[in-house]
CSV table of C-alpha atoms in Angstrom, one decimal:
chain,number,residue,atom,x,y,z
X,1,MET,CA,0.0,0.0,0.0
X,2,SER,CA,1.5,3.3,-1.0
X,3,THR,CA,0.9,6.6,0.8
X,4,GLU,CA,-0.9,9.4,-1.0
X,5,PRO,CA,1.7,11.9,-2.2
X,6,ARG,CA,1.4,15.4,-0.6
X,7,LEU,CA,2.3,18.6,-2.4
X,8,LEU,CA,4.5,21.0,-0.6
X,9,GLU,CA,4.7,24.5,-1.9
X,10,VAL,CA,8.1,26.0,-2.1
X,11,ARG,CA,9.3,29.0,-4.1
X,12,LYS,CA,13.0,28.9,-5.0
X,13,ASN,CA,14.8,30.5,-7.8
X,14,VAL,CA,17.2,27.8,-9.2
X,15,LEU,CA,19.8,30.5,-10.1
X,16,LYS,CA,19.5,32.2,-6.7
X,17,GLN,CA,23.2,31.5,-5.9
X,18,ASN,CA,24.4,33.1,-9.1
X,19,ASP,CA,22.1,36.0,-8.8
X,20,MET,CA,23.3,36.8,-5.3
X,21,VAL,CA,26.9,36.7,-6.3
X,22,ALA,CA,26.1,38.9,-9.4
X,23,ARG,CA,24.3,41.4,-7.2
X,24,ALA,CA,27.3,41.6,-4.8
X,25,LEU,CA,29.6,42.1,-7.8
X,26,ARG,CA,27.4,44.9,-9.2
X,27,GLN,CA,27.5,46.7,-5.9
X,28,ARG,CA,31.3,46.3,-5.7
X,29,PHE,CA,31.8,47.6,-9.2
X,30,ARG,CA,29.5,50.6,-8.5
X,31,ASP,CA,31.4,51.4,-5.3
X,32,ALA,CA,34.7,51.3,-7.2
X,33,GLY,CA,33.4,53.4,-10.0
X,34,THR,CA,34.0,50.7,-12.6
X,35,PHE,CA,31.7,50.4,-15.5
X,36,VAL,CA,31.3,46.7,-16.6
X,37,VAL,CA,30.5,45.5,-20.1
X,38,SER,CA,30.0,41.9,-21.0
X,39,LEU,CA,30.1,40.5,-24.6
X,40,VAL,CA,28.3,37.6,-25.9
X,41,SER,CA,28.1,36.1,-29.4
X,42,SER,CA,28.4,32.9,-31.4
X,43,PRO,CA,32.0,31.7,-31.9
X,44,GLY,CA,33.8,33.7,-34.5
X,45,ALA,CA,31.5,36.7,-34.6
X,46,GLY,CA,34.5,38.9,-33.7
X,47,LYS,CA,34.3,39.5,-30.0
X,48,THR,CA,38.1,39.3,-29.4
X,49,THR,CA,39.0,41.6,-32.3
X,50,PHE,CA,36.4,44.1,-31.3
X,51,LEU,CA,37.6,44.0,-27.7
X,52,GLU,CA,41.2,44.3,-28.6
X,53,LYS,CA,40.5,47.4,-30.6
X,54,THR,CA,38.3,48.8,-27.9
X,55,LEU,CA,41.0,48.3,-25.2
X,56,THR,CA,43.6,49.8,-27.4
X,57,LEU,CA,41.5,52.9,-28.1
X,58,LEU,CA,40.5,53.4,-24.4
X,59,ARG,CA,43.8,52.7,-22.8
X,60,PRO,CA,45.6,56.0,-23.3
X,61,ASN,CA,42.9,57.9,-21.3
X,62,HIS,CA,41.3,55.2,-19.1
X,63,ASN,CA,42.1,52.4,-16.8
X,64,VAL,CA,40.8,49.3,-18.5
X,65,ALA,CA,41.0,45.6,-18.1
X,66,ALA,CA,39.4,42.4,-19.5
X,67,LEU,CA,38.4,39.0,-18.4
X,68,VAL,CA,38.0,36.5,-21.1
X,69,GLY,CA,36.2,33.1,-20.9
X,70,ASP,CA,37.4,30.3,-23.1
X,71,LEU,CA,36.8,26.6,-23.1
X,72,ALA,CA,40.3,25.4,-23.4
X,73,THR,CA,42.9,27.9,-24.9
X,74,ASP,CA,44.4,31.2,-23.8
X,75,ASN,CA,44.6,32.4,-27.4
X,76,ASP,CA,42.1,35.1,-26.9
X,77,ALA,CA,43.8,36.4,-23.7
X,78,ALA,CA,47.1,36.5,-25.6
X,79,ARG,CA,45.5,38.5,-28.4
X,80,LEU,CA,43.9,40.9,-26.0
X,81,ALA,CA,47.2,41.4,-24.1
X,82,ARG,CA,48.5,43.1,-27.3
X,83,SER,CA,46.4,46.1,-26.2
X,84,GLN,CA,48.8,46.4,-23.2
X,85,ALA,CA,45.7,46.3,-20.9
X,86,PRO,CA,45.6,43.8,-18.0
X,87,VAL,CA,43.9,40.7,-19.3
X,88,LYS,CA,43.0,37.5,-17.4
X,89,GLN,CA,41.8,34.3,-18.8
X,90,ILE,CA,39.0,32.2,-17.3
X,91,THR,CA,39.3,28.7,-18.6
X,92,THR,CA,35.9,27.2,-18.3
X,93,GLY,CA,36.8,23.6,-19.2
X,94,THR,CA,33.7,22.0,-20.6
X,95,LEU,CA,31.4,24.7,-19.3
X,96,CYS,CA,29.7,26.6,-22.1
X,97,HIS,CA,29.2,30.0,-20.2
X,98,LEU,CA,30.6,32.2,-17.5
X,99,GLU,CA,28.9,32.4,-14.1
X,100,ALA,CA,29.1,35.2,-11.6
X,101,ALA,CA,31.3,33.2,-9.2
X,102,MET,CA,33.9,32.7,-11.9
X,103,VAL,CA,34.1,36.4,-12.4
X,104,GLN,CA,34.4,36.9,-8.6
X,105,ASN,CA,37.2,34.3,-8.4
X,106,ALA,CA,39.1,35.8,-11.3
X,107,LEU,CA,39.0,39.2,-9.6
X,108,GLU,CA,40.5,37.8,-6.4
X,109,GLY,CA,44.0,39.1,-6.0
X,110,TRP,CA,44.2,40.6,-9.5
X,111,PRO,CA,46.1,43.8,-9.1
X,112,THR,CA,44.4,45.9,-11.7
X,113,GLY,CA,44.3,49.1,-9.7
X,114,LYS,CA,41.2,51.3,-9.9
X,115,LEU,CA,39.4,50.6,-13.1
X,116,ASP,CA,37.2,52.8,-15.2
X,117,PHE,CA,36.1,49.9,-17.4
X,118,LEU,CA,36.1,46.2,-17.1
X,119,PHE,CA,35.2,44.1,-20.1
X,120,ILE,CA,34.1,40.5,-19.7
X,121,GLU,CA,34.2,38.4,-22.9
X,122,ASN,CA,31.9,35.4,-22.5
X,123,VAL,CA,32.4,32.0,-24.1
X,124,GLY,CA,31.3,32.0,-27.7
X,125,ASN,CA,27.7,30.7,-27.3
X,126,LEU,CA,24.3,32.3,-28.0
X,127,VAL,CA,22.3,30.0,-25.7
X,128,CYS,CA,23.7,29.4,-22.3
X,129,PRO,CA,25.1,32.8,-21.3
X,130,SER,CA,21.7,34.3,-21.4
X,131,SER,CA,20.6,32.8,-18.1
X,132,TYR,CA,23.6,34.1,-16.0
X,133,ASP,CA,23.8,37.6,-14.6
X,134,LEU,CA,27.5,38.5,-14.3
X,135,GLY,CA,27.0,41.8,-12.5
X,136,GLU,CA,27.6,43.7,-15.7
X,137,ASP,CA,26.1,47.2,-16.4
X,138,LEU,CA,25.8,46.6,-20.1
X,139,ARG,CA,25.5,43.4,-22.1
X,140,LEU,CA,26.5,43.5,-25.7
X,141,VAL,CA,25.4,40.9,-28.1
X,142,LEU,CA,27.5,40.8,-31.3
X,143,MET,CA,26.4,39.4,-34.6
X,144,SER,CA,28.6,39.5,-37.7
X,145,THR,CA,27.5,40.2,-41.2
X,146,THR,CA,28.8,36.8,-42.3
X,147,GLU,CA,26.4,35.0,-40.0
X,148,GLY,CA,23.3,36.2,-41.8
X,149,GLU,CA,20.4,38.3,-40.8
X,150,ASP,CA,18.3,35.9,-38.8
X,151,LYS,CA,20.5,35.3,-35.7
X,152,PRO,CA,18.1,37.3,-33.5
X,153,LEU,CA,15.1,35.2,-34.6
X,154,LYS,CA,17.1,32.0,-33.9
X,155,TYR,CA,18.3,33.1,-30.5
X,156,PRO,CA,15.7,35.5,-29.2
X,157,THR,CA,16.5,34.9,-25.6
X,158,ILE,CA,20.1,36.1,-25.7
X,159,PHE,CA,19.1,39.1,-27.8
X,160,ASN,CA,16.3,39.9,-25.3
X,161,SER,CA,18.6,39.6,-22.3
X,162,SER,CA,21.1,42.0,-23.9
X,163,ASP,CA,21.2,45.8,-23.9
X,164,VAL,CA,22.9,46.6,-27.1
X,165,ALA,CA,23.3,44.7,-30.4
X,166,VAL,CA,26.6,45.2,-32.3
X,167,ILE,CA,26.8,44.3,-36.0
X,168,THR,CA,30.4,43.4,-36.6
X,169,LYS,CA,32.5,42.9,-39.8
X,170,ILE,CA,30.6,45.5,-41.8
X,171,ASP,CA,33.6,45.7,-44.1
X,172,LEU,CA,32.4,42.3,-45.4
X,173,ALA,CA,28.7,43.3,-45.7
X,174,ASP,CA,28.7,43.7,-49.5
X,175,ALA,CA,30.7,40.6,-50.1
X,176,VAL,CA,28.3,38.4,-48.3
X,177,GLU,CA,25.2,40.4,-49.4
X,178,PHE,CA,24.2,41.3,-45.9
X,179,ASP,CA,20.8,42.8,-45.7
X,180,GLU,CA,21.1,45.4,-42.9
X,181,ALA,CA,17.5,46.5,-42.9
X,182,THR,CA,16.3,42.9,-42.4
X,183,ALA,CA,18.8,42.3,-39.6
X,184,ARG,CA,17.7,45.5,-37.8
X,185,ALA,CA,14.0,44.5,-38.2
X,186,ASN,CA,14.8,41.1,-36.7
X,187,ILE,CA,16.6,42.7,-33.8
X,188,GLN,CA,13.7,45.0,-33.1
X,189,ALA,CA,11.2,42.1,-33.4
X,190,VAL,CA,12.8,40.3,-30.4
X,191,ARG,CA,13.8,43.4,-28.5
X,192,PRO,CA,11.9,46.5,-29.5
X,193,GLY,CA,13.9,49.7,-28.9
X,194,MET,CA,17.3,48.0,-28.7
X,195,ASP,CA,20.2,50.1,-29.6
X,196,VAL,CA,22.1,48.9,-32.6
X,197,LEU,CA,25.7,49.8,-33.5
X,198,LYS,CA,27.6,48.6,-36.5
X,199,ILE,CA,31.3,48.4,-36.6
X,200,SER,CA,34.3,47.0,-38.4
X,201,ALA,CA,37.1,46.4,-35.9
X,202,LYS,CA,39.4,45.8,-38.9
X,203,SER,CA,38.9,49.1,-40.7
X,204,GLY,CA,37.9,51.0,-37.5
X,205,ALA,CA,34.5,52.1,-39.0
X,206,GLY,CA,32.0,52.7,-36.2
X,207,MET,CA,34.5,52.4,-33.4
X,208,GLU,CA,34.3,56.1,-32.6
X,209,GLU,CA,30.5,56.0,-32.4
X,210,TRP,CA,30.8,52.9,-30.1
X,211,LEU,CA,33.2,54.7,-27.8
X,212,ARG,CA,30.9,57.7,-27.6
X,213,PHE,CA,27.9,55.4,-26.8
X,214,LEU,CA,30.0,53.7,-24.1
X,215,ALA,CA,31.0,57.1,-22.6
X,216,ALA,CA,27.4,58.2,-22.5
X,217,ARG,CA,26.2,55.0,-20.8
X,218,GLN,CA,29.0,55.3,-18.2
X,219,LEU,CA,28.1,58.9,-17.6
X,220,ARG,CA,24.4,58.0,-17.2
X,221,GLN,CA,25.4,55.3,-14.7
X,222,GLY,CA,27.5,57.7,-12.7
X,223,THR,CA,24.6,60.1,-12.4
X,224,THR,CA,22.1,57.4,-11.3
X,225,ALA,CA,24.4,55.5,-9.0
E,1,MET,CA,24.3,22.8,-23.0
E,2,HIS,CA,24.0,24.0,-19.4
E,3,GLU,CA,20.9,22.0,-18.5
E,4,LEU,CA,22.9,19.4,-16.6
E,5,SER,CA,24.3,22.0,-14.2
E,6,ILE,CA,20.8,23.5,-13.8
E,7,ALA,CA,19.4,20.0,-13.1
E,8,MET,CA,22.1,19.5,-10.5
E,9,SER,CA,21.2,22.7,-8.8
E,10,ILE,CA,17.5,21.7,-8.8
E,11,VAL,CA,18.4,18.3,-7.2
E,12,ASP,CA,20.6,20.0,-4.6
E,13,MET,CA,17.9,22.4,-3.7
E,14,ALA,CA,15.2,19.8,-3.5
E,15,GLN,CA,17.4,17.5,-1.4
E,16,GLU,CA,18.2,20.3,1.1
E,17,GLU,CA,14.5,20.9,1.4
E,18,ALA,CA,13.7,17.2,1.9
E,19,GLN,CA,16.3,16.9,4.6
E,20,GLN,CA,15.0,20.0,6.5
E,21,ARG,CA,11.5,18.7,6.4
E,22,GLY,CA,12.3,15.0,6.8
E,23,VAL,CA,10.4,13.9,3.7
E,24,HIS,CA,11.0,11.7,0.7
E,25,ILE,CA,10.5,13.5,-2.6
E,26,THR,CA,8.7,11.8,-5.5
E,27,ALA,CA,8.5,14.7,-7.8
E,28,VAL,CA,9.8,18.2,-8.2
E,29,HIS,CA,7.6,20.9,-9.9
E,30,LEU,CA,9.4,23.6,-11.8
E,31,SER,CA,8.2,26.8,-13.5
E,32,LEU,CA,10.2,27.3,-16.7
E,33,GLY,CA,9.8,30.5,-18.6
E,34,LEU,CA,10.1,30.5,-22.4
E,35,LEU,CA,12.8,33.2,-22.0
E,36,SER,CA,14.8,31.4,-19.3
E,37,GLY,CA,17.3,30.2,-21.7
E,38,VAL,CA,16.8,26.6,-20.6
E,39,VAL,CA,15.5,23.9,-23.0
E,40,LYS,CA,12.8,21.7,-21.5
E,41,ASP,CA,13.7,18.4,-23.2
E,42,ALA,CA,17.4,18.8,-22.4
E,43,LEU,CA,16.5,19.6,-18.8
E,44,LEU,CA,14.2,16.6,-18.5
E,45,SER,CA,16.9,14.2,-19.7
E,46,SER,CA,19.5,15.8,-17.6
E,47,TYR,CA,17.3,15.5,-14.5
E,48,ASP,CA,17.5,11.7,-14.4
E,49,MET,CA,21.2,11.9,-14.7
E,50,ALA,CA,21.5,14.5,-11.9
E,51,CYS,CA,19.3,12.3,-9.6
E,52,ASP,CA,21.4,9.2,-10.0
E,53,GLY,CA,22.9,8.1,-6.8
E,54,THR,CA,21.0,10.7,-4.7
E,55,PRO,CA,17.9,10.2,-2.5
E,56,LEU,CA,15.9,11.7,-5.4
E,57,ALA,CA,16.7,8.9,-7.8
E,58,GLY,CA,13.5,7.7,-9.4
E,59,SER,CA,11.7,11.0,-8.8
E,60,ARG,CA,10.0,13.0,-11.6
E,61,LEU,CA,10.5,16.5,-12.8
E,62,VAL,CA,7.2,18.2,-13.6
E,63,ILE,CA,7.8,21.2,-15.8
E,64,ASN,CA,5.2,23.9,-16.1
E,65,GLU,CA,6.1,26.1,-19.0
E,66,VAL,CA,5.5,29.8,-18.5
E,67,PRO,CA,4.6,31.8,-21.7
E,68,VAL,CA,6.1,35.3,-22.1
E,69,GLU,CA,3.8,38.0,-20.7
E,70,VAL,CA,4.6,41.6,-21.6
E,71,TYR,CA,3.2,44.9,-20.6
E,72,CYS,CA,1.5,46.7,-23.4
E,73,PRO,CA,1.9,50.5,-23.0
E,74,SER,CA,-1.0,51.2,-25.4
E,75,CYS,CA,-3.5,48.7,-23.8
E,76,ARG,CA,-2.1,49.5,-20.4
E,77,ALA,CA,-2.4,45.8,-19.6
E,78,PRO,CA,-0.4,42.6,-19.5
E,79,ARG,CA,-0.5,40.6,-22.7
E,80,THR,CA,0.7,37.1,-23.5
E,81,LEU,CA,3.0,36.8,-26.6
E,82,SER,CA,2.2,34.1,-29.1
E,83,SER,CA,5.9,34.0,-30.2
E,84,VAL,CA,9.2,34.9,-28.6
E,85,GLN,CA,10.3,36.1,-32.0
E,86,TRP,CA,7.7,38.9,-32.1
E,87,PHE,CA,7.6,41.2,-29.1
E,88,CYS,CA,4.4,43.0,-30.0
E,89,CYS,CA,1.0,43.2,-28.3
E,90,PRO,CA,-1.2,40.5,-29.8
E,91,ASP,CA,-4.2,42.8,-29.6
E,92,CYS,CA,-3.0,46.2,-30.9
E,93,GLY,CA,0.4,45.4,-32.3
E,94,THR,CA,2.4,47.9,-30.2
E,95,ALA,CA,6.0,46.9,-29.8
E,96,THR,CA,7.1,46.3,-26.2
E,97,SER,CA,10.0,44.8,-24.5
E,98,GLU,CA,8.7,45.1,-20.9
E,99,VAL,CA,8.7,41.5,-19.8
E,100,ILE,CA,6.5,40.6,-16.8
E,101,HIS,CA,6.7,36.8,-17.0
E,102,GLY,CA,8.7,34.3,-19.0
E,103,LYS,CA,12.1,34.4,-17.4
E,104,GLU,CA,11.2,32.0,-14.5
E,105,LEU,CA,13.4,29.2,-13.5
E,106,GLU,CA,11.9,28.3,-10.2
E,107,VAL,CA,11.1,25.3,-8.1
E,108,THR,CA,7.5,25.8,-7.1
E,109,ALA,CA,6.4,22.6,-5.3
E,110,LEU,CA,7.6,19.2,-4.1
E,111,GLU,CA,5.5,16.0,-4.2
E,112,VAL,CA,6.5,14.1,-1.0
E,113,GLU,CA,5.8,11.0,1.0
E,114,ALA,CA,6.1,11.5,4.7
């Protein structure tokens, strides 16, 4: 004879642990006056090149650093280090995304000094990173012209969880017959009102506008903090 | 594929609850938003793996999928989206990205035997 099952009500956020660490990080960054930007995209969309360029351009006038998540190699960290900014690799092993605790651990004992900007490059993946808050102020989702226009429709969750979309490799737009209007419409369909920037890290096109945008966001943060 | 680590968190969470209350869990009920970034089928198959060798082995994961509900500024009311690829009010067509529900990843209830 089996006992009748009872239903016990509980209400527990499965990602509570991560959210708590992320909240603490956000507070810590705010207290330190550091503006934190995370980058997500599929593998090969150009996160590292974009970030290397960004660090190089910011470094003369700002204190900047970058954390970079990668499954197995430190190739990206080595590339970013060419910018002369402090760069630290987080090797995730088989894990397909970064979690707040990994960011927290990576910051432990890392002598970066006072930072104006910290960039966190997530693992190349358009699915898993969307669930994990890293304590960032701004989440950029990058999509390259070579990936086609429908990435936002295929991965609505990551686009919806991001603050800004960056279309990369616009120097290749003509060669791959990239339809920018369609791409923009797709972005707006899954995240109405989303800011969209387009850049070529290679030619430098759009980088100035991106840095202006970043400065404006940092300023806005400073006045609301 | 991060569903296995999510499933392990669910099992840990349920196990802790079971220990505190001194009960045996036969099923875990989960609210899963369509914007949570977690895939239902992958989570279901990961759940059995995560339960293996724990007191929850043999228990079921009951998933209640939560559709995306947004606030429509024109209707001034919550509206349920028919597609996560189209963030527009299904009634008046106004674009909106103000999400009210759909990001849930939450254990809501446990079926237990005393």
